[in-house]
Every structure is written in C-alpha cells, then in structure tokens.
Coordinates of C-alpha atoms in Angstrom, one line a residue:
X1 CA -1.7 -36.7 57.6
X2 CA 0.3 -34.0 59.5
X3 CA 2.9 -34.1 56.6
X4 CA 0.2 -33.6 53.7
X5 CA -1.2 -30.8 55.9
X6 CA 2.4 -29.0 55.7
X7 CA 2.1 -30.1 52.3
X8 CA -1.1 -28.4 51.5
X9 CA 0.1 -25.3 53.0
X10 CA 3.1 -24.8 51.3
X11 CA 1.5 -26.0 47.9
X12 CA -1.2 -23.1 48.8
X13 CA 1.4 -20.3 49.2
X14 CA 2.3 -20.6 45.1
X15 CA -1.0 -20.2 43.5
X16 CA -1.4 -17.2 46.1
X17 CA 2.3 -16.2 45.4
X18 CA 2.0 -16.3 41.7
X19 CA -1.2 -14.6 41.6
X20 CA 0.4 -11.3 43.6
X21 CA 3.2 -11.5 41.6
X22 CA 0.7 -10.8 38.1
X23 CA -2.8 -9.2 39.9
X24 CA -0.7 -6.9 42.2
X25 CA 0.3 -4.6 38.8
X26 CA -3.3 -4.4 37.6
X27 CA -4.2 -1.2 40.2
X28 CA -0.9 0.2 39.4
X29 CA -1.3 0.0 35.0
X30 CA -2.5 3.9 34.8
X31 CA 0.4 4.9 37.2
X32 CA 2.9 2.7 34.9
X33 CA 1.3 4.0 31.5
X34 CA 1.9 7.6 33.4
X35 CA 5.9 7.0 34.4
X36 CA 6.9 5.1 31.2
X37 CA 4.9 7.1 28.9
X38 CA 2.9 4.2 27.5
X39 CA -0.6 4.1 26.2
X40 CA -3.1 1.9 27.7
X41 CA -2.7 -1.3 25.1
X42 CA 1.0 -1.1 25.7
X43 CA 0.8 -1.1 29.8
X44 CA -2.0 -4.0 29.0
X45 CA 0.7 -6.1 27.3
X46 CA 2.8 -6.1 31.0
X47 CA -0.1 -8.6 31.9
X48 CA -0.3 -10.3 28.2
X49 CA 3.6 -11.2 27.9
X50 CA 3.0 -13.1 30.9
X51 CA 0.2 -15.1 30.1
X52 CA 1.5 -15.8 26.6
X53 CA 4.7 -17.3 27.4
X54 CA 3.3 -19.5 29.9
X55 CA 0.9 -20.4 27.7
X56 CA 4.0 -21.9 25.4
X57 CA 6.0 -23.5 28.2
X58 CA 3.1 -24.6 30.5
X59 CA 2.7 -27.9 28.3
X60 CA 6.5 -28.5 28.7
X61 CA 6.5 -28.2 32.4
X62 CA 3.4 -30.7 32.2
X63 CA 5.5 -33.3 30.5
X64 CA 8.7 -32.6 32.3
X65 CA 6.9 -32.8 36.1
X66 CA 4.9 -36.4 34.6
X67 CA 8.6 -37.6 33.5
X68 CA 10.9 -36.7 36.2
X69 CA 8.6 -35.3 39.3
X70 CA 6.7 -32.9 40.3
X71 CA 9.0 -30.9 42.8
X72 CA 11.9 -31.2 41.0
X73 CA 10.1 -28.7 38.2
X74 CA 8.7 -26.6 40.9
X75 CA 11.4 -25.4 42.6
X76 CA 13.7 -24.3 39.9
X77 CA 10.5 -22.3 38.0
X78 CA 9.7 -20.4 41.7
X79 CA 14.0 -19.3 41.1
X80 CA 12.9 -18.2 37.5
X81 CA 10.0 -16.1 38.3
X82 CA 11.7 -14.8 41.6
X83 CA 14.2 -13.5 38.6
X84 CA 12.2 -12.3 36.1
X85 CA 10.9 -10.1 38.9
X86 CA 14.1 -8.4 39.7
X87 CA 14.9 -7.8 36.0
X88 CA 11.7 -5.5 36.1
X89 CA 13.5 -4.2 39.1
X90 CA 16.4 -3.6 37.7
X91 CA 14.9 -1.9 34.7
X92 CA 12.7 0.6 36.8
X93 CA 15.4 1.5 38.7
X94 CA 18.2 2.3 36.2
X95 CA 16.2 3.3 33.1
X96 CA 13.5 5.7 31.8
X97 CA 10.6 5.6 28.8
X98 CA 10.8 3.2 26.6
X99 CA 14.1 1.6 27.0
X100 CA 13.0 0.7 30.7
X101 CA 9.6 -0.8 29.2
X102 CA 11.1 -3.3 27.1
X103 CA 13.4 -4.6 29.6
X104 CA 10.4 -4.8 31.8
X105 CA 8.7 -6.6 29.1
X106 CA 11.5 -9.0 29.2
X107 CA 11.9 -9.6 32.8
X108 CA 7.7 -10.4 32.9
X109 CA 8.6 -12.7 30.0
X110 CA 11.0 -14.6 32.7
X111 CA 8.5 -14.5 35.5
X112 CA 5.9 -15.7 33.1
X113 CA 8.5 -18.9 32.0
X114 CA 8.6 -19.7 36.1
X115 CA 4.7 -19.2 36.6
X116 CA 4.6 -22.0 33.8
X117 CA 6.1 -24.2 36.0
X118 CA 4.6 -23.6 39.2
X119 CA 1.0 -23.0 39.7
X120 CA -0.1 -25.4 36.9
X121 CA 2.3 -28.4 38.4
X122 CA 0.4 -27.7 42.0
X123 CA -3.0 -29.3 40.7
X124 CA -1.5 -32.5 39.2
X125 CA 0.4 -32.7 42.9
X126 CA -2.9 -32.3 45.0
X127 CA -4.0 -35.0 43.0
X128 CA -1.0 -37.4 43.9
X129 CA -0.9 -36.4 47.5
X130 CA -5.1 -38.0 48.3
X131 CA -6.1 -41.2 47.1
X132 CA -9.6 -40.4 48.5
X133 CA -11.3 -38.6 45.5
X134 CA -13.4 -36.5 48.4
X135 CA -10.1 -35.3 50.1
X136 CA -8.8 -34.3 46.0
X137 CA -11.6 -32.1 45.5
X138 CA -11.3 -30.5 49.1
X139 CA -7.4 -30.3 48.6
X140 CA -8.3 -28.2 45.0
X141 CA -10.8 -26.0 46.8
X142 CA -8.4 -25.2 48.6
X143 CA -5.9 -24.3 46.0
X144 CA -8.4 -22.7 44.3
X145 CA -9.5 -20.6 47.3
X146 CA -5.7 -19.7 47.7
X147 CA -5.4 -18.5 44.4
X148 CA -8.4 -16.5 44.5
X149 CA -7.5 -14.7 48.2
X150 CA -4.2 -13.5 46.2
X151 CA -7.0 -12.0 43.9
X152 CA -8.6 -10.5 46.7
X153 CA -5.2 -9.4 48.3
X154 CA -3.5 -8.1 45.2
X155 CA -5.5 -5.0 44.1
X156 CA -5.6 -3.7 47.6
X157 CA -1.6 -4.4 48.0
X158 CA -0.7 -2.9 44.7
X159 CA -2.5 0.0 45.4
X160 CA -0.5 0.6 48.5
X161 CA 2.5 -0.5 47.3
X162 CA 1.8 1.9 44.5
X163 CA 1.6 4.8 46.7
X164 CA 5.1 4.4 48.2
X165 CA 6.8 4.0 44.8
X166 CA 5.5 3.1 41.5
X167 CA 7.4 0.1 40.8
X168 CA 7.7 -1.5 44.4
X169 CA 5.1 -4.3 43.1
X170 CA 7.6 -5.3 41.2
X171 CA 9.8 -5.4 44.4
X172 CA 7.7 -7.6 46.4
X173 CA 7.7 -10.3 43.5
X174 CA 11.5 -12.2 44.3
X175 CA 10.6 -11.5 47.9
X176 CA 6.8 -13.4 47.6
X177 CA 8.6 -16.1 45.4
X178 CA 11.7 -16.9 47.5
X179 CA 9.3 -17.4 50.2
X180 CA 7.1 -20.3 48.6
X181 CA 10.5 -21.9 47.1
X182 CA 11.6 -22.5 50.9
X183 CA 8.0 -23.6 51.8
X184 CA 8.1 -25.8 49.1
X185 CA 11.5 -26.7 49.6
X186 CA 10.9 -27.5 53.3
X187 CA 7.5 -28.9 53.5
X188 CA 6.7 -31.1 50.4
X189 CA 8.3 -34.6 50.0
X190 CA 10.1 -35.2 46.9
X191 CA 7.0 -37.0 44.8
X192 CA 8.0 -40.4 43.3
X193 CA 8.7 -39.9 39.5
X194 CA 7.6 -43.7 39.3
X195 CA 4.5 -44.6 37.1
X196 CA 5.2 -45.3 33.5
X197 CA 5.6 -41.9 32.5
X198 CA 8.8 -41.6 34.1
X199 CA 9.8 -44.6 31.7
X200 CA 8.5 -44.1 28.5
X201 CA 10.3 -42.2 25.7
X202 CA 8.5 -38.5 24.6
X203 CA 7.3 -40.6 21.2
X204 CA 5.3 -43.2 23.7
X205 CA 4.3 -40.2 26.0
X206 CA 3.1 -37.9 23.1
X207 CA 1.5 -41.2 21.7
X208 CA -0.5 -41.8 25.3
X209 CA -1.7 -38.1 25.3
X210 CA -3.1 -38.2 21.8
X211 CA -5.1 -41.5 22.9
X212 CA -6.6 -39.8 25.6
X213 CA -7.0 -36.7 24.2
X214 CA -8.7 -38.7 21.4
X215 CA -10.7 -40.7 24.2
X216 CA -12.2 -38.0 26.3
X217 CA -11.5 -34.8 24.1
X218 CA -14.8 -33.9 24.1
X219 CA -15.4 -32.8 28.1
X220 CA -11.6 -32.2 28.2
X221 CA -11.7 -29.6 25.5
X222 CA -14.7 -28.0 27.3
X223 CA -13.1 -27.4 30.6
X224 CA -10.0 -25.8 28.6
X225 CA -12.3 -23.5 27.2
X226 CA -14.8 -23.0 30.4
X227 CA -11.1 -22.5 32.4
X228 CA -10.4 -20.0 29.9
X229 CA -13.3 -18.1 29.9
X230 CA -13.2 -17.7 33.2
X231 CA -9.8 -15.9 33.3
X232 CA -10.4 -13.7 30.4
X233 CA -13.7 -12.4 31.9
X234 CA -12.2 -12.2 35.3
X235 CA -8.5 -10.3 33.9
X236 CA -10.6 -8.2 31.6
X237 CA -13.5 -6.9 33.9
X238 CA -10.5 -5.8 36.5
X239 CA -8.6 -4.0 34.0
X240 CA -12.1 -2.0 33.1
X241 CA -12.5 -1.3 36.3
X242 CA -9.0 -0.4 37.4
X243 CA -8.9 2.2 34.5
X244 CA -12.7 3.7 35.2
X245 CA -11.9 4.2 38.6
X246 CA -9.2 5.9 38.5
X247 CA -9.8 7.9 35.1
X248 CA -13.7 8.5 35.9
X249 CA -13.9 8.4 39.8
X250 CA -10.3 10.1 40.8
X251 CA -10.1 6.7 42.9
X252 CA -6.3 6.4 43.6
X253 CA -3.9 3.8 45.9
X254 CA -5.9 1.8 48.5
X255 CA -9.2 3.0 47.7
X256 CA -9.2 1.9 44.6
X257 CA -7.6 -1.3 45.3
X258 CA -10.6 -2.4 48.1
X259 CA -13.2 -1.6 45.3
X260 CA -11.4 -3.9 43.0
X261 CA -11.0 -6.6 45.9
X262 CA -14.8 -6.6 46.2
X263 CA -15.8 -8.6 43.3
X264 CA -12.4 -10.6 44.5
X265 CA -13.8 -11.1 47.8
X266 CA -17.0 -13.0 46.9
X267 CA -15.0 -15.0 44.1
X268 CA -12.5 -16.3 47.3
X269 CA -15.6 -17.3 48.9
X270 CA -17.6 -19.2 46.5
X271 CA -14.3 -21.1 45.6
X272 CA -13.7 -22.3 49.4
X273 CA -17.7 -23.1 49.4
X274 CA -17.7 -24.7 45.7
X275 CA -14.7 -27.0 46.9
X276 CA -16.5 -27.9 49.7
X277 CA -19.9 -28.9 48.4
X278 CA -18.5 -31.0 45.1
X279 CA -17.2 -33.5 47.6
X280 CA -16.7 -36.6 45.1
X281 CA -19.6 -36.5 43.3
X282 CA -19.1 -35.4 39.5
X283 CA -22.7 -34.5 38.7
X284 CA -23.0 -32.1 41.1
X285 CA -19.2 -30.9 39.5
X286 CA -21.2 -30.4 36.3
X287 CA -24.3 -28.4 37.4
X288 CA -22.6 -26.5 40.1
X289 CA -20.1 -25.3 36.9
X290 CA -23.2 -24.5 34.6
X291 CA -24.9 -22.9 37.7
X292 CA -21.9 -20.3 38.1
X293 CA -21.8 -19.9 34.2
X294 CA -25.3 -19.1 34.1
X295 CA -24.8 -16.5 36.4
X296 CA -22.0 -15.1 35.0
X297 CA -23.4 -14.5 31.8
X298 CA -27.0 -13.4 33.5
X299 CA -24.5 -10.7 35.3
X300 CA -22.2 -9.4 32.4
X301 CA -25.8 -9.2 30.4
X302 CA -27.4 -7.0 32.9
X303 CA -24.6 -4.7 33.6
X304 CA -24.7 -3.9 29.7
X305 CA -27.8 -1.4 30.6
X306 CA -26.4 0.7 33.0
X307 CA -22.8 2.4 33.6
X308 CA -23.5 3.8 37.1
X309 CA -20.6 2.6 39.4
X310 CA -22.1 0.9 42.2
X311 CA -24.2 -0.9 39.6
X312 CA -21.7 -2.1 37.7
X313 CA -19.4 -3.2 40.6
X314 CA -22.7 -5.3 42.1
X315 CA -22.8 -6.9 39.0
X316 CA -19.2 -7.8 39.0
X317 CA -20.0 -8.9 42.3
X318 CA -21.9 -11.4 41.3
X319 CA -20.3 -12.6 38.2
X320 CA -17.2 -13.0 40.7
X321 CA -19.5 -15.8 42.9
X322 CA -20.2 -17.5 39.4
X323 CA -16.6 -18.2 38.3
X324 CA -15.6 -19.1 42.2
X325 CA -18.5 -21.9 42.0
X326 CA -17.3 -22.5 38.5
X327 CA -13.2 -23.2 39.1
X328 CA -12.9 -25.9 41.5
X329 CA -15.4 -28.0 39.7
X330 CA -13.5 -27.9 36.8
X331 CA -10.2 -28.6 38.6
X332 CA -11.9 -31.1 40.0
X333 CA -12.9 -32.7 37.4
X334 CA -10.0 -32.5 35.6
X335 CA -7.4 -33.8 37.7
X336 CA -10.0 -36.7 38.6
X337 CA -10.8 -38.0 35.7
X338 CA -6.9 -38.6 34.0
X339 CA -4.8 -41.2 35.5
X340 CA -1.7 -39.8 37.8
X341 CA 0.9 -41.0 34.7
X342 CA -0.3 -38.3 32.6
X343 CA -2.4 -35.8 34.7
X344 CA 0.3 -33.6 34.6
X345 CA 0.3 -33.0 31.3
X346 CA -3.0 -32.9 30.7
X347 CA -3.9 -30.2 33.8
X348 CA -1.1 -28.2 32.4
X349 CA -2.7 -27.8 28.8
X350 CA -6.2 -26.9 31.4
X351 CA -3.7 -24.6 32.7
X352 CA -2.6 -23.0 29.8
X353 CA -6.2 -22.2 28.7
X354 CA -6.7 -20.1 31.8
X355 CA -3.1 -18.7 31.2
X356 CA -4.8 -17.6 27.6
X357 CA -7.7 -16.1 29.0
X358 CA -5.4 -14.1 31.6
X359 CA -3.5 -12.9 28.7
X360 CA -6.6 -11.9 26.3
X361 CA -8.7 -10.3 28.6
X362 CA -6.7 -6.9 29.6
X363 CA -5.9 -6.1 25.7
X364 CA -9.1 -7.1 24.4
X365 CA -11.1 -4.9 27.1
X366 CA -8.6 -1.8 26.5
X367 CA -9.7 -2.0 22.5
X368 CA -13.5 -2.5 23.8
X369 CA -13.6 0.3 26.0
X370 CA -13.2 2.9 22.9
X371 CA -16.4 1.4 21.8
X372 CA -19.9 1.8 23.4
X373 CA -20.8 0.4 27.3
X374 CA -22.8 -2.4 26.0
X375 CA -20.7 -3.8 23.4
X376 CA -18.2 -4.6 26.0
X377 CA -20.3 -6.1 28.9
X378 CA -22.1 -7.4 25.5
X379 CA -19.2 -9.2 24.5
X380 CA -18.5 -10.6 28.0
X381 CA -21.9 -11.8 28.5
X382 CA -21.8 -13.4 24.8
X383 CA -18.5 -15.5 25.9
X384 CA -20.1 -16.3 29.2
X385 CA -22.8 -17.9 27.5
X386 CA -20.4 -20.1 25.2
X387 CA -19.2 -21.5 28.6
X388 CA -22.2 -22.2 29.4
X389 CA -23.3 -24.2 26.7
X390 CA -20.1 -26.1 27.0
X391 CA -20.9 -26.6 30.7
X392 CA -24.2 -28.1 30.0
X393 CA -24.0 -29.6 26.6
X394 CA -20.0 -31.0 26.6
X395 CA -19.4 -31.7 29.8
X396 CA -20.8 -35.1 30.9
X397 CA -19.3 -36.8 33.7
X398 CA -21.6 -39.8 34.0
X399 CA -20.2 -41.2 31.0
X400 CA -16.6 -40.0 30.2
X401 CA -15.4 -39.3 34.0
X402 CA -16.1 -42.7 35.7
X403 CA -19.0 -41.3 38.1

C-alpha cells in the first residue's frame, strides 16, 4: 500500500504539471498579444493548437498504453512536453513578432503531443493500481483534484511569472515536466503489459474497441460529451474573465491571478468532495453528475442578466462547483465500466473530448465577446443544458455499467 501511495503521488503530479503548463498561459495571454503584436483570436490559438494536436494523438497513446504498458508511454511523453516548452522559450528569447508567434505555436504543438501521452494515461493507470472500486473512485478523485488544483495555482503563478518576464511561464514548463518525469520513474512500478491487449493484432484490437462502443456506446458517448462540455465552459469563461479583468477593470499580475483562482479553488474542493462521496455507487455518480450539470447551467443562465464583475465572478464560482462535482463521477464511471485490457483506449477517447473542450473554449469565447453579453453566457447555458440532458437520459449505470 505504501508503494501504491507513492505511485499515486507521482501520478497526481502529471495532471498538476500538465495543467500548469497550459493554464499558466491564460493570465498572460493579453501580455503575449501585446508583445508579439497579435489579436485576441491569434493569441487564443496558443491554447487551441495544444489541444487540437492532443485530440489527434490521445487515442494513439491510449492504444500504445494498452498494448505496451502505461509507464513506457508516459515517460517519453513527459520529455516531449518538456521539449515543446523549450522550443517556446527559444522562440521568445531569440525572435520577435510573427516569427516568434509561429515558432511558439510549433512548440505548443510538440507540447500537446507530449500531453497526449501523459495525463490521459493516468486515468487507466489508477484503475490498474486498485482492485476495489471504492479505492479507484477515491484515487480518481485525487487525480481530478490535482488537475483542478493546477488550474487554481496556474493563474496566480502564471500572472506572477508574467510580471517577471512575459515568457517566464514557458520557462517553467520544461522544469515542471522533468520533476514529474523523475517522480514517475522512481515511484511508479512498470505496469504489466500483460492482458490480452498485448497479444492482439491491431486489427483484433480495433475490432474489440468497436464492439465495446457498439455495446456500451450510448452511455460512453454521453460521458465523452459531458467531459468536453465541462472543459469548454471552464476554459471559455477563464479566457473571458482574463480578458475582462485586464481590459475593463485594469487588473494585472497577481491581483488578476487571484481573482481567476477563486472559481477554480471551489472547483478543486468540489472535485475532492465528489471523489470521496461517490465511492463505488454508480447511481450516486449519475445523479451527482446530473446535479453538477444543472448547477452549471443555472449559473451560466443567471449570469446572462448582469455584467457587474462581482455578479459574474459569483456565478462563475457556482459553475465551478458544478463542474467539480461532475468530473470525478464521469472519470469513475468510464474507468470502472471498461475492462482493463481496453481501458487505456476508451479513457483516451474520453480525454480527447475533454481536450476538444479545452481547444474550443478560448477561440469560441473570443468571437462571442464581440456580441452581446447575454449571447456569450446564453451559449454557455445552452451547452450546459445539453450536458445535463445527456447525464439524465443517456448515462444509465444500472443497466450498462454493471451496478
């Protein structure tokens, strides 16, 4: 058990560091825009390109982790993420303007490839570590809390680093990735490649995945979509808040970072609490997930009716609590509902949808910000409502996940 606790600490460092490597940039995006002479949509692509390449690479990483083992995929991926951050630093240090921007996008592309083989593989690996479903749920709650804590810390740390040097958050990325690499190398034992997945040909493996999706697709696709919606709203409203605090309220640096961290801190606490509450009860997972989506939808809808910054931050806090309640439930349902041999691939598809949300949030919001205030938050409410309907009608654990 002591070895498992050490492994869980090492694995929890991955979502923390991957989140920092991406979300730390949110508070300094306006600063990057000014330094490189690019517009809001172009600077949002620094977040989006990271997510887009990860979307494409995550399923491949999931397959490789099922076939050859989790650790053998995670370690090189952390090195790639570190290299991507290094490319961004070189671009900022030696180049300016459009040239620096395009090289930074290239570095973010490489970082996204690394991220694809790191955080998404953590979810199935936690499922592999524990035999008891209650322990799996608790472990996944810790992982999701670590992920969310990274979001809490990132605006504060990113904003502070931005006051020192506009590209300082890029410098932190390779350092953090190497720390995680060492922790995983020393504390996580090499998982058994075992299982039938290592013995199957690619064709047989793809056939097995197709059969799983055919048999369990109704609730799996719903969970995929809910995960994407949660990340879309999270990164969309963070982008909105970052831009608004700087442009309309003249908040910069650590002050802005602390404001951004408030709804994220509540999201983090809700994730931790949700992971402890759900245990192995899939019915509780369903209804807590639905309740979280309902809270998110209500908060976004009410936010349509006011532009006061205190009013907006208050309802963003409520939406953060809702999202925090949802994510551990979806993680546990999908991890515990799939056999170990195919768990990496299926959870990687789920992670891909989450990255789609990460990728779409900032650019969509950057375009909606040119429209009326109610259009932006009405869109978020509509998306949340769609997720709520899916959690209510499509996620039926008593029938499909074996409860």
